[in-house]
Short mmCIF file of C-alpha atoms in Angstrom, two decimals:
data_model
loop_
_atom_site.label_atom_id
_atom_site.label_comp_id
_atom_site.label_asym_id
_atom_site.label_seq_id
_atom_site.Cartn_x
_atom_site.Cartn_y
_atom_site.Cartn_z
CA MET A 1476 -2.64 -2.93 -30.37
CA ASP A 1477 -0.60 -5.49 -28.41
CA PHE A 1478 -2.07 -6.77 -25.11
CA GLU A 1479 0.83 -9.10 -24.32
CA LEU A 1480 3.16 -8.16 -21.49
CA PRO A 1481 6.63 -7.38 -22.83
CA GLN A 1482 9.07 -10.30 -22.71
CA GLU A 1483 11.35 -8.58 -20.20
CA ILE A 1484 8.43 -8.40 -17.75
CA THR A 1485 7.41 -12.04 -18.12
CA ASP A 1486 11.10 -12.99 -17.76
CA LYS A 1487 11.24 -10.97 -14.57
CA LEU A 1488 8.15 -12.73 -13.19
CA ALA A 1489 9.76 -16.11 -13.83
CA GLU A 1490 13.01 -14.90 -12.17
CA LEU A 1491 11.05 -13.76 -9.09
CA ASP A 1492 9.25 -17.12 -8.87
CA ALA A 1493 12.56 -18.96 -8.93
CA PHE A 1494 14.00 -16.66 -6.27
CA ILE A 1495 11.00 -17.18 -4.03
CA GLU A 1496 11.31 -20.96 -4.19
CA ALA A 1497 15.04 -20.96 -3.61
CA GLU A 1498 15.47 -18.21 -1.00
CA ILE A 1499 12.18 -17.17 0.53
CA LYS A 1500 9.99 -20.27 0.89
CA PRO A 1501 12.64 -22.09 3.06
CA LEU A 1502 12.79 -19.07 5.37
CA GLU A 1503 8.99 -18.97 5.49
CA ARG A 1504 8.72 -22.69 6.35
CA GLU A 1505 11.10 -22.12 9.30
CA ASN A 1506 8.71 -19.46 10.65
CA MET A 1507 5.25 -20.78 9.90
CA GLN A 1508 3.77 -19.29 13.06
CA PHE A 1509 3.75 -15.97 11.21
CA PHE A 1510 1.76 -17.33 8.31
CA ASP A 1511 -0.66 -20.06 9.50
CA HIS A 1512 -3.65 -19.68 11.89
CA ARG A 1513 -1.33 -18.20 14.52
CA ARG A 1514 -0.26 -15.29 12.30
CA GLU A 1515 -2.05 -12.38 13.98
CA ASN A 1516 -1.01 -13.41 17.49
CA ALA A 1517 2.53 -14.23 16.47
CA ARG A 1518 3.04 -10.92 14.71
CA THR A 1519 1.45 -8.67 17.31
CA ASP A 1520 3.15 -7.37 20.50
CA TRP A 1521 -0.02 -7.01 22.55
CA ASP A 1522 1.99 -5.65 25.53
CA HIS A 1523 3.39 -2.80 23.46
CA ASP A 1524 0.17 -1.24 22.12
CA GLY A 1525 -0.37 -3.83 19.39
CA ARG A 1526 2.70 -2.94 17.38
CA PRO A 1527 4.60 -5.54 15.28
CA ARG A 1528 6.76 -7.89 17.34
CA ALA A 1529 10.52 -7.48 17.00
CA GLU A 1530 10.81 -11.09 15.74
CA TRP A 1531 8.31 -10.34 12.93
CA ARG A 1532 10.19 -7.22 11.92
CA ALA A 1533 13.48 -9.14 11.97
CA LEU A 1534 12.07 -11.79 9.63
CA ILE A 1535 10.89 -9.19 7.16
CA SER A 1536 14.28 -7.50 7.34
CA GLU A 1537 16.00 -10.79 6.50
CA MET A 1538 13.65 -11.26 3.51
CA GLU A 1539 14.40 -7.76 2.32
CA ARG A 1540 18.17 -8.30 2.75
CA ARG A 1541 18.02 -11.43 0.62
CA ALA A 1542 15.91 -9.70 -1.95
CA ASP A 1543 18.26 -6.71 -2.10
CA LYS A 1544 21.29 -8.97 -2.48
CA ALA A 1545 19.60 -10.71 -5.42
CA GLY A 1546 18.84 -7.36 -7.08
CA HIS A 1547 15.04 -7.42 -6.66
CA LEU A 1548 14.22 -5.13 -3.77
CA ARG A 1549 15.11 -1.87 -5.52
CA TYR A 1550 13.81 -2.93 -8.93
CA GLY A 1551 11.27 -0.11 -9.15
CA LEU A 1552 13.49 2.67 -7.78
CA PRO A 1553 15.41 5.27 -9.78
CA LYS A 1554 18.92 4.28 -10.85
CA SER A 1555 20.30 6.99 -8.63
CA CYS A 1556 18.98 4.97 -5.67
CA GLY A 1557 20.55 1.71 -6.84
CA GLY A 1558 17.32 0.68 -8.62
CA GLN A 1559 16.57 -0.35 -12.17
CA ALA A 1560 13.92 2.35 -12.84
CA ALA A 1561 11.32 -0.28 -13.72
CA SER A 1562 8.23 0.97 -15.52
CA ASN A 1563 4.85 1.43 -13.85
CA LEU A 1564 3.60 -1.41 -16.03
CA ALA A 1565 6.33 -3.73 -14.82
CA ILE A 1566 5.67 -2.91 -11.17
CA ALA A 1567 1.87 -3.31 -11.65
CA ALA A 1568 2.42 -6.72 -13.28
CA ILE A 1569 4.72 -7.81 -10.44
CA ARG A 1570 2.37 -6.67 -7.73
CA GLU A 1571 -0.54 -8.49 -9.35
CA HIS A 1572 1.59 -11.66 -9.83
CA LEU A 1573 2.98 -11.78 -6.30
CA ALA A 1574 -0.44 -11.15 -4.66
CA ALA A 1575 -1.94 -13.93 -6.81
CA ARG A 1576 0.52 -16.37 -5.28
CA GLY A 1577 -1.34 -16.06 -1.97
CA LEU A 1578 -0.05 -15.24 1.52
CA GLY A 1579 3.63 -15.56 2.13
CA LEU A 1580 6.83 -13.86 3.14
CA HIS A 1581 7.52 -12.98 -0.47
CA ASN A 1582 4.74 -10.32 -0.47
CA ASP A 1583 3.21 -9.75 2.95
CA LEU A 1584 -0.10 -7.89 3.08
CA GLN A 1585 -0.17 -6.61 6.59
CA ASP A 1586 3.26 -5.03 6.54
CA GLU A 1587 3.20 -4.09 2.82
CA SER A 1588 6.66 -5.68 2.49
CA SER A 1589 7.70 -7.44 -0.66
CA ILE A 1590 10.77 -8.88 -2.43
CA VAL A 1591 10.16 -6.02 -4.88
CA GLY A 1592 9.96 -3.11 -2.47
CA ASN A 1593 7.24 -0.50 -2.39
CA PHE A 1594 8.93 2.76 -1.37
CA PRO A 1595 6.54 5.51 -2.55
CA ILE A 1596 8.33 8.30 -0.72
CA ILE A 1597 11.76 7.56 -2.19
CA PRO A 1598 11.19 9.02 -5.70
CA ALA A 1599 10.09 12.24 -4.06
CA LEU A 1600 13.22 12.35 -1.91
CA ALA A 1601 15.33 11.59 -5.00
CA ASP A 1602 13.77 14.41 -6.99
CA TYR A 1603 13.17 17.11 -4.37
CA GLY A 1604 15.43 16.31 -1.37
CA SER A 1605 18.57 18.07 -0.19
CA GLU A 1606 21.78 16.05 0.16
CA GLU A 1607 21.00 15.57 3.85
CA GLN A 1608 17.42 14.53 3.18
CA LYS A 1609 18.61 12.04 0.56
CA THR A 1610 20.42 10.10 3.28
CA TYR A 1611 16.97 8.82 4.16
CA ILE A 1612 16.78 6.97 0.86
CA GLU A 1613 19.27 4.28 1.82
CA GLY A 1614 17.95 4.44 5.38
CA ILE A 1615 14.40 3.55 4.30
CA ILE A 1616 15.58 0.71 2.11
CA THR A 1617 17.74 -0.84 4.82
CA GLY A 1618 15.49 0.11 7.74
CA LYS A 1619 18.41 1.86 9.45
CA LYS A 1620 17.12 5.42 9.05
CA HIS A 1621 13.42 5.34 8.46
CA LEU A 1622 11.20 8.27 7.44
CA SER A 1623 7.48 8.04 8.26
CA PHE A 1624 4.62 9.98 6.63
CA GLY A 1625 2.29 12.33 8.46
CA LEU A 1626 -0.52 13.82 6.40
CA THR A 1627 -3.86 12.66 7.88
CA GLU A 1628 -5.22 14.40 10.98
CA PRO A 1629 -8.01 13.67 13.47
CA GLY A 1630 -10.31 16.11 11.69
CA HIS A 1631 -9.05 15.70 8.12
CA GLY A 1632 -8.27 12.73 5.92
CA SER A 1633 -8.96 12.87 2.19
CA ASP A 1634 -9.69 16.61 2.50
CA ALA A 1635 -5.92 17.23 2.90
CA THR A 1636 -6.03 20.89 1.80
CA TRP A 1637 -8.07 21.61 4.99
CA LEU A 1638 -5.46 20.28 7.40
CA GLU A 1639 -5.10 22.20 10.66
CA THR A 1640 -1.46 21.51 11.51
CA ASN A 1641 0.33 24.80 11.02
CA ALA A 1642 3.90 26.07 10.92
CA VAL A 1643 4.84 29.66 11.73
CA LYS A 1644 8.09 31.34 10.74
CA ASP A 1645 10.26 32.40 13.66
CA GLY A 1646 13.62 33.77 12.44
CA ALA A 1647 15.56 30.99 10.74
CA HIS A 1648 13.22 28.40 12.17
CA TRP A 1649 9.60 27.15 11.85
CA VAL A 1650 7.40 26.37 14.84
CA ILE A 1651 4.98 23.52 14.13
CA ASN A 1652 1.74 22.76 16.04
CA GLY A 1653 -0.90 20.16 15.35
CA ARG A 1654 -1.70 16.50 15.45
CA LYS A 1655 -1.39 13.62 13.01
CA ARG A 1656 -3.43 10.40 12.80
CA TRP A 1657 -2.54 7.05 11.14
CA ASN A 1658 1.07 8.22 11.29
CA SER A 1659 2.35 4.91 9.92
CA GLN A 1660 5.59 3.43 11.27
CA VAL A 1661 6.51 6.57 13.17
CA ALA A 1662 7.44 4.48 16.27
CA ARG A 1663 10.47 3.04 14.37
CA ALA A 1664 11.24 6.15 12.30
CA HIS A 1665 14.14 8.53 12.76
CA ALA A 1666 12.17 11.38 11.19
CA ASN A 1667 8.57 12.18 10.33
CA LEU A 1668 7.48 13.84 7.07
CA ILE A 1669 4.98 16.35 8.44
CA PHE A 1670 2.62 18.39 6.20
CA ALA A 1671 1.61 21.74 7.71
CA ARG A 1672 -0.05 24.94 6.48
CA THR A 1673 2.40 27.78 6.25
CA SER A 1674 0.30 30.25 4.22
CA GLY A 1675 -3.05 30.62 2.44
CA LYS A 1676 -6.46 29.67 3.74
CA PRO A 1677 -8.19 26.32 4.42
CA GLY A 1678 -8.95 24.57 1.13
CA ASP A 1679 -6.10 26.13 -0.80
CA ALA A 1680 -3.75 23.72 -2.48
CA LYS A 1681 -0.90 26.22 -2.25
CA GLY A 1682 0.49 27.07 1.18
CA ILE A 1683 1.08 23.50 2.54
CA THR A 1684 4.68 22.69 3.26
CA ALA A 1685 6.38 19.33 3.87
CA PHE A 1686 8.86 19.25 6.78
CA VAL A 1687 11.34 16.47 7.70
CA VAL A 1688 10.98 16.47 11.45
CA PRO A 1689 13.33 14.38 13.64
CA THR A 1690 11.19 12.11 15.87
CA ASP A 1691 13.35 13.06 18.89
CA ALA A 1692 12.70 16.76 18.40
CA PRO A 1693 11.30 18.40 21.57
CA GLY A 1694 7.51 18.57 21.25
CA HIS A 1695 7.20 15.66 18.79
CA ASN A 1696 5.27 13.10 20.82
CA VAL A 1697 3.89 9.72 19.75
CA LEU A 1698 0.79 9.55 21.97
CA TYR A 1699 -0.59 6.05 21.26
CA ASN A 1700 -1.05 3.43 18.57
CA HIS A 1701 -4.39 2.77 16.90
CA TRP A 1702 -5.61 -0.82 16.98
CA THR A 1703 -7.22 -1.77 13.72
CA PHE A 1704 -9.32 -4.45 11.93
CA ASN A 1705 -6.02 -6.08 10.84
CA MET A 1706 -3.40 -6.51 13.55
CA PRO A 1707 -0.63 -5.80 14.26
CA SER A 1708 -0.98 -2.10 13.76
CA ASP A 1709 1.73 0.50 13.30
CA HIS A 1710 -0.48 3.60 12.89
CA ALA A 1711 0.12 6.11 15.60
CA GLU A 1712 -1.46 9.29 16.91
CA THR A 1713 1.28 11.95 16.96
CA GLU A 1714 1.26 15.34 18.63
CA LEU A 1715 3.42 18.30 17.52
CA LYS A 1716 3.65 20.97 20.22
CA ASP A 1717 5.86 23.96 19.44
CA VAL A 1718 8.26 21.77 17.44
CA ARG A 1719 11.11 23.89 16.08
CA VAL A 1720 12.80 22.97 12.81
CA PRO A 1721 15.15 24.99 10.53
CA ASP A 1722 14.44 26.08 6.92
CA SER A 1723 16.58 23.13 5.80
CA ALA A 1724 13.84 20.78 7.09
CA ILE A 1725 11.58 21.76 4.14
CA LEU A 1726 11.22 19.07 1.51
CA HIS A 1727 10.81 20.55 -2.00
CA LYS A 1728 9.61 24.18 -1.66
CA GLU A 1729 7.80 26.25 0.94
CA GLY A 1730 4.06 26.15 0.18
CA GLU A 1731 4.37 23.34 -2.37
CA GLY A 1732 4.28 20.30 -0.12
CA LEU A 1733 1.11 18.99 -1.72
CA VAL A 1734 3.16 18.06 -4.81
CA VAL A 1735 5.12 15.66 -2.59
CA ALA A 1736 1.93 14.23 -1.09
CA GLN A 1737 0.44 13.69 -4.60
CA ARG A 1738 3.58 12.00 -5.77
CA PHE A 1739 3.34 9.61 -2.83
CA VAL A 1740 -0.38 8.91 -3.45
CA HIS A 1741 -0.01 8.25 -7.18
CA GLU A 1742 2.93 5.93 -6.63
CA ASN A 1743 0.72 3.93 -4.21
CA ARG A 1744 -2.70 3.90 -5.87
CA ILE A 1745 -1.90 1.99 -9.07
CA ARG A 1746 0.20 -0.50 -7.13
CA GLN A 1747 -2.55 -1.06 -4.58
CA ALA A 1748 -4.97 -1.67 -7.40
CA ALA A 1749 -2.68 -4.26 -9.00
CA ALA A 1750 -2.14 -6.01 -5.66
CA SER A 1751 -5.93 -6.07 -4.98
CA ALA A 1752 -6.58 -7.56 -8.44
CA GLY A 1753 -3.94 -10.24 -7.80
CA ALA A 1754 -5.34 -11.12 -4.38
CA ALA A 1755 -8.80 -11.28 -5.94
CA ARG A 1756 -7.50 -13.73 -8.57
CA TYR A 1757 -6.07 -15.90 -5.82
CA CYS A 1758 -9.38 -15.96 -3.91
CA ILE A 1759 -11.39 -16.83 -7.02
CA GLN A 1760 -9.01 -19.57 -8.29
CA GLU A 1761 -8.67 -21.21 -4.89
CA THR A 1762 -12.42 -21.20 -4.52
CA VAL A 1763 -12.88 -22.84 -7.90
CA LYS A 1764 -10.44 -25.57 -6.94
CA TYR A 1765 -12.34 -26.20 -3.73
CA ALA A 1766 -15.75 -26.24 -5.45
CA ASN A 1767 -14.50 -28.84 -7.91
CA LYS A 1768 -13.43 -31.31 -5.20
CA ARG A 1769 -15.96 -30.59 -2.40
CA GLU A 1770 -19.06 -32.76 -2.62
CA ALA A 1771 -22.50 -31.76 -1.30
CA PHE A 1772 -25.75 -33.58 -1.86
CA GLY A 1773 -23.92 -36.24 -3.84
CA GLU A 1774 -22.09 -34.12 -6.40
CA PRO A 1775 -19.34 -31.48 -6.57
CA LEU A 1776 -20.24 -27.98 -5.40
CA ALA A 1777 -19.06 -26.76 -8.78
CA LYS A 1778 -22.16 -28.26 -10.40
CA LYS A 1779 -24.39 -25.82 -8.48
CA GLN A 1780 -25.27 -22.65 -10.37
CA ALA A 1781 -25.54 -20.85 -7.01
CA ILE A 1782 -21.80 -21.49 -6.71
CA GLN A 1783 -20.89 -20.93 -10.34
CA PHE A 1784 -22.59 -17.65 -11.13
CA PRO A 1785 -21.13 -15.44 -8.35
CA LEU A 1786 -17.65 -16.70 -9.17
CA VAL A 1787 -18.22 -16.12 -12.92
CA GLU A 1788 -19.24 -12.53 -12.14
CA LEU A 1789 -16.11 -12.00 -10.05
CA TRP A 1790 -13.90 -13.58 -12.71
CA ALA A 1791 -15.36 -11.40 -15.47
CA GLU A 1792 -14.73 -8.31 -13.32
CA TYR A 1793 -11.18 -9.42 -12.60
CA GLN A 1794 -10.35 -9.99 -16.27
CA MET A 1795 -11.61 -6.58 -17.36
CA LEU A 1796 -10.05 -4.81 -14.43
CA ARG A 1797 -6.62 -6.45 -14.85
CA ASN A 1798 -6.45 -5.27 -18.42
CA PHE A 1799 -7.52 -1.72 -17.47
CA ILE A 1800 -4.94 -1.59 -14.63
CA PHE A 1801 -2.13 -2.65 -16.98
CA ARG A 1802 -3.29 -0.23 -19.61
CA THR A 1803 -3.34 2.63 -17.10
CA ALA A 1804 0.10 1.72 -15.77
CA TRP A 1805 1.38 1.67 -19.38
CA GLN A 1806 -0.13 5.09 -19.95
CA MET A 1807 1.45 6.40 -16.74
CA ASP A 1808 4.82 5.59 -18.31
CA ARG A 1809 4.03 7.82 -21.26
CA GLN A 1810 2.52 10.94 -19.63
CA ASN A 1811 2.22 12.73 -16.31
CA PRO A 1812 0.10 10.50 -14.06
CA LEU A 1813 -1.73 13.57 -12.76
CA GLN A 1814 -3.18 14.02 -16.28
CA ILE A 1815 -4.90 10.67 -16.03
CA SER A 1816 -5.81 10.79 -12.39
CA ASP A 1817 -9.30 9.68 -13.17
CA MET A 1818 -8.06 6.42 -14.70
CA VAL A 1819 -5.87 5.73 -11.68
CA SER A 1820 -8.84 6.34 -9.41
CA ILE A 1821 -11.05 3.93 -11.38
CA CYS A 1822 -8.37 1.23 -11.03
CA ASN A 1823 -8.02 1.84 -7.33
CA PHE A 1824 -11.59 1.89 -6.08
CA ARG A 1825 -12.81 -0.91 -8.33
CA ALA A 1826 -9.89 -3.25 -7.58
CA ASN A 1827 -10.06 -2.76 -3.84
CA ARG A 1828 -13.81 -3.40 -3.83
CA LEU A 1829 -13.36 -6.48 -6.05
CA CYS A 1830 -10.83 -7.98 -3.69
CA CYS A 1831 -13.16 -7.64 -0.71
CA GLU A 1832 -15.99 -9.21 -2.68
CA ALA A 1833 -13.74 -12.06 -3.85
CA ALA A 1834 -12.47 -12.79 -0.35
CA ASP A 1835 -16.00 -12.66 1.05
CA ARG A 1836 -17.26 -15.14 -1.62
CA ALA A 1837 -14.26 -17.42 -0.91
CA MET A 1838 -15.24 -17.50 2.76
CA GLN A 1839 -18.89 -18.26 1.82
CA VAL A 1840 -18.06 -21.12 -0.55
CA HIS A 1841 -15.53 -22.62 1.84
CA GLY A 1842 -18.14 -22.53 4.64
CA GLY A 1843 -17.04 -22.73 8.23
CA MET A 1844 -13.41 -23.33 7.32
CA GLY A 1845 -13.50 -20.28 5.08
CA TYR A 1846 -14.39 -18.20 8.15
CA SER A 1847 -11.65 -19.79 10.20
CA ARG A 1848 -8.07 -18.61 10.40
CA ALA A 1849 -6.88 -21.94 9.09
CA LEU A 1850 -7.49 -20.49 5.61
CA PRO A 1851 -6.17 -17.11 4.36
CA PHE A 1852 -9.38 -15.51 3.17
CA GLU A 1853 -10.35 -13.71 6.36
CA HIS A 1854 -6.84 -12.21 6.50
CA ILE A 1855 -7.03 -11.09 2.88
CA TYR A 1856 -10.43 -9.54 3.51
CA ARG A 1857 -9.28 -7.66 6.64
CA HIS A 1858 -6.22 -6.29 4.95
CA HIS A 1859 -7.72 -5.17 1.67
CA ARG A 1860 -10.77 -3.66 3.37
CA ARG A 1861 -8.44 -0.90 4.54
CA TYR A 1862 -7.64 0.07 0.99
CA ARG A 1863 -11.19 1.22 0.44
CA ILE A 1864 -10.27 3.98 2.88
CA THR A 1865 -6.53 4.67 2.78
CA GLU A 1866 -4.76 6.72 0.09
CA GLY A 1867 -8.17 8.42 -0.48
CA THR A 1868 -11.53 6.71 0.24
CA GLU A 1869 -13.37 5.15 -2.64
CA GLU A 1870 -15.92 7.97 -2.43
CA VAL A 1871 -13.08 10.47 -3.02
CA GLN A 1872 -11.79 8.34 -5.88
CA MET A 1873 -15.29 8.42 -7.45
CA ARG A 1874 -15.42 12.17 -6.86
CA ARG A 1875 -12.17 12.51 -8.78
CA VAL A 1876 -13.63 10.49 -11.70
CA ALA A 1877 -16.72 12.74 -11.59
CA GLN A 1878 -14.54 15.85 -11.90
CA TYR A 1879 -13.18 14.48 -15.22
CA LEU A 1880 -16.43 12.98 -16.43
CA PHE A 1881 -18.51 16.10 -15.84
CA GLY A 1882 -15.79 18.55 -16.69
CA PHE A 1883 -15.54 20.25 -13.31
CA SER A 1884 -12.51 22.58 -12.88
CA GLY A 1885 -11.83 22.37 -16.58
CA LYS A 1886 -11.02 18.66 -16.46
CA ARG A 1887 -11.98 16.13 -19.16
CA ALA A 1888 -12.29 12.37 -18.96
CA SER A 1889 -9.17 10.58 -20.14
#
């Protein structure tokens, strides 16, 4: 057994570090209002329902343009999309590494933008999309033709097979009615990927269909934007009222839209886990540095076991979790990720929880300054707290592990 990362991955990490210092850090220093204590206010357009300011979006777009020009942005995408088809292990290692560098334009938490792009819907478009639907691939990468994702509803989140949005066949068209919540980035999207029940009964996995719905279609209405713990927010409430789309709007096959949703979720879960582990590492290491230099009662804080032991516990958890995340990502490269869904779920819920605990401990050890926005820990906490809910709550992740552990539905622990 070899637990070393392959040389090509460590070489890529070094290449990314050099690119950040040469191309991204200078751009970041010119726009520090988006990264220091002013970050939330500078990024948020309070007069337009708390959405990201145009200036903030423009800065991210410039970062992505530079990353794309250097050959980094599409690194994880299929070769058909101009990418390099990087392995799950490579992407996990990169996400952990970039998050461990701390806050910065190279890998922003709030917007989920990065010099190595995270485009979970693109592989599904590449595999299942029609030629017209595949035009969204380049559009998503460049931001010129964005496709948002509408699965969650006011009454249904992780229980996606019970969604109430429905589509009824009417000649050569479908008529869609329902409502979507946390419809991320729909305000700047050209189309919305809407999941609706077209057959079967509530709870059935079959019978849910994915439709690419133009955002300017009559009856497709963005009602308002949800304000969240971590602002700005780009998570809208969307109404679909007698929205008509043709058969060609279906992505993949009628009644098999859940395959698309699962593809999206599995692309995201292992990457979120890696990013949370990296952010936890940053919080722990920065806190150790501070404890070594901060004096209290005549000696460094680091001498106090009350300071040492909680950080030791977090560091031990991080070390074990990092190895498990990388092992799981490595395994995902060798078999269908759906076959090891329990392992992906373990990575996800444990890493997201660890990051929140590490950020909270960093705030505690740093005292009043840790609680202030002068330091990044409150921002890290607020962002990663969402991951204990999104892409499936941690309770749903544990339920998935239980299915495998106890052999429910014929499953067996990996």
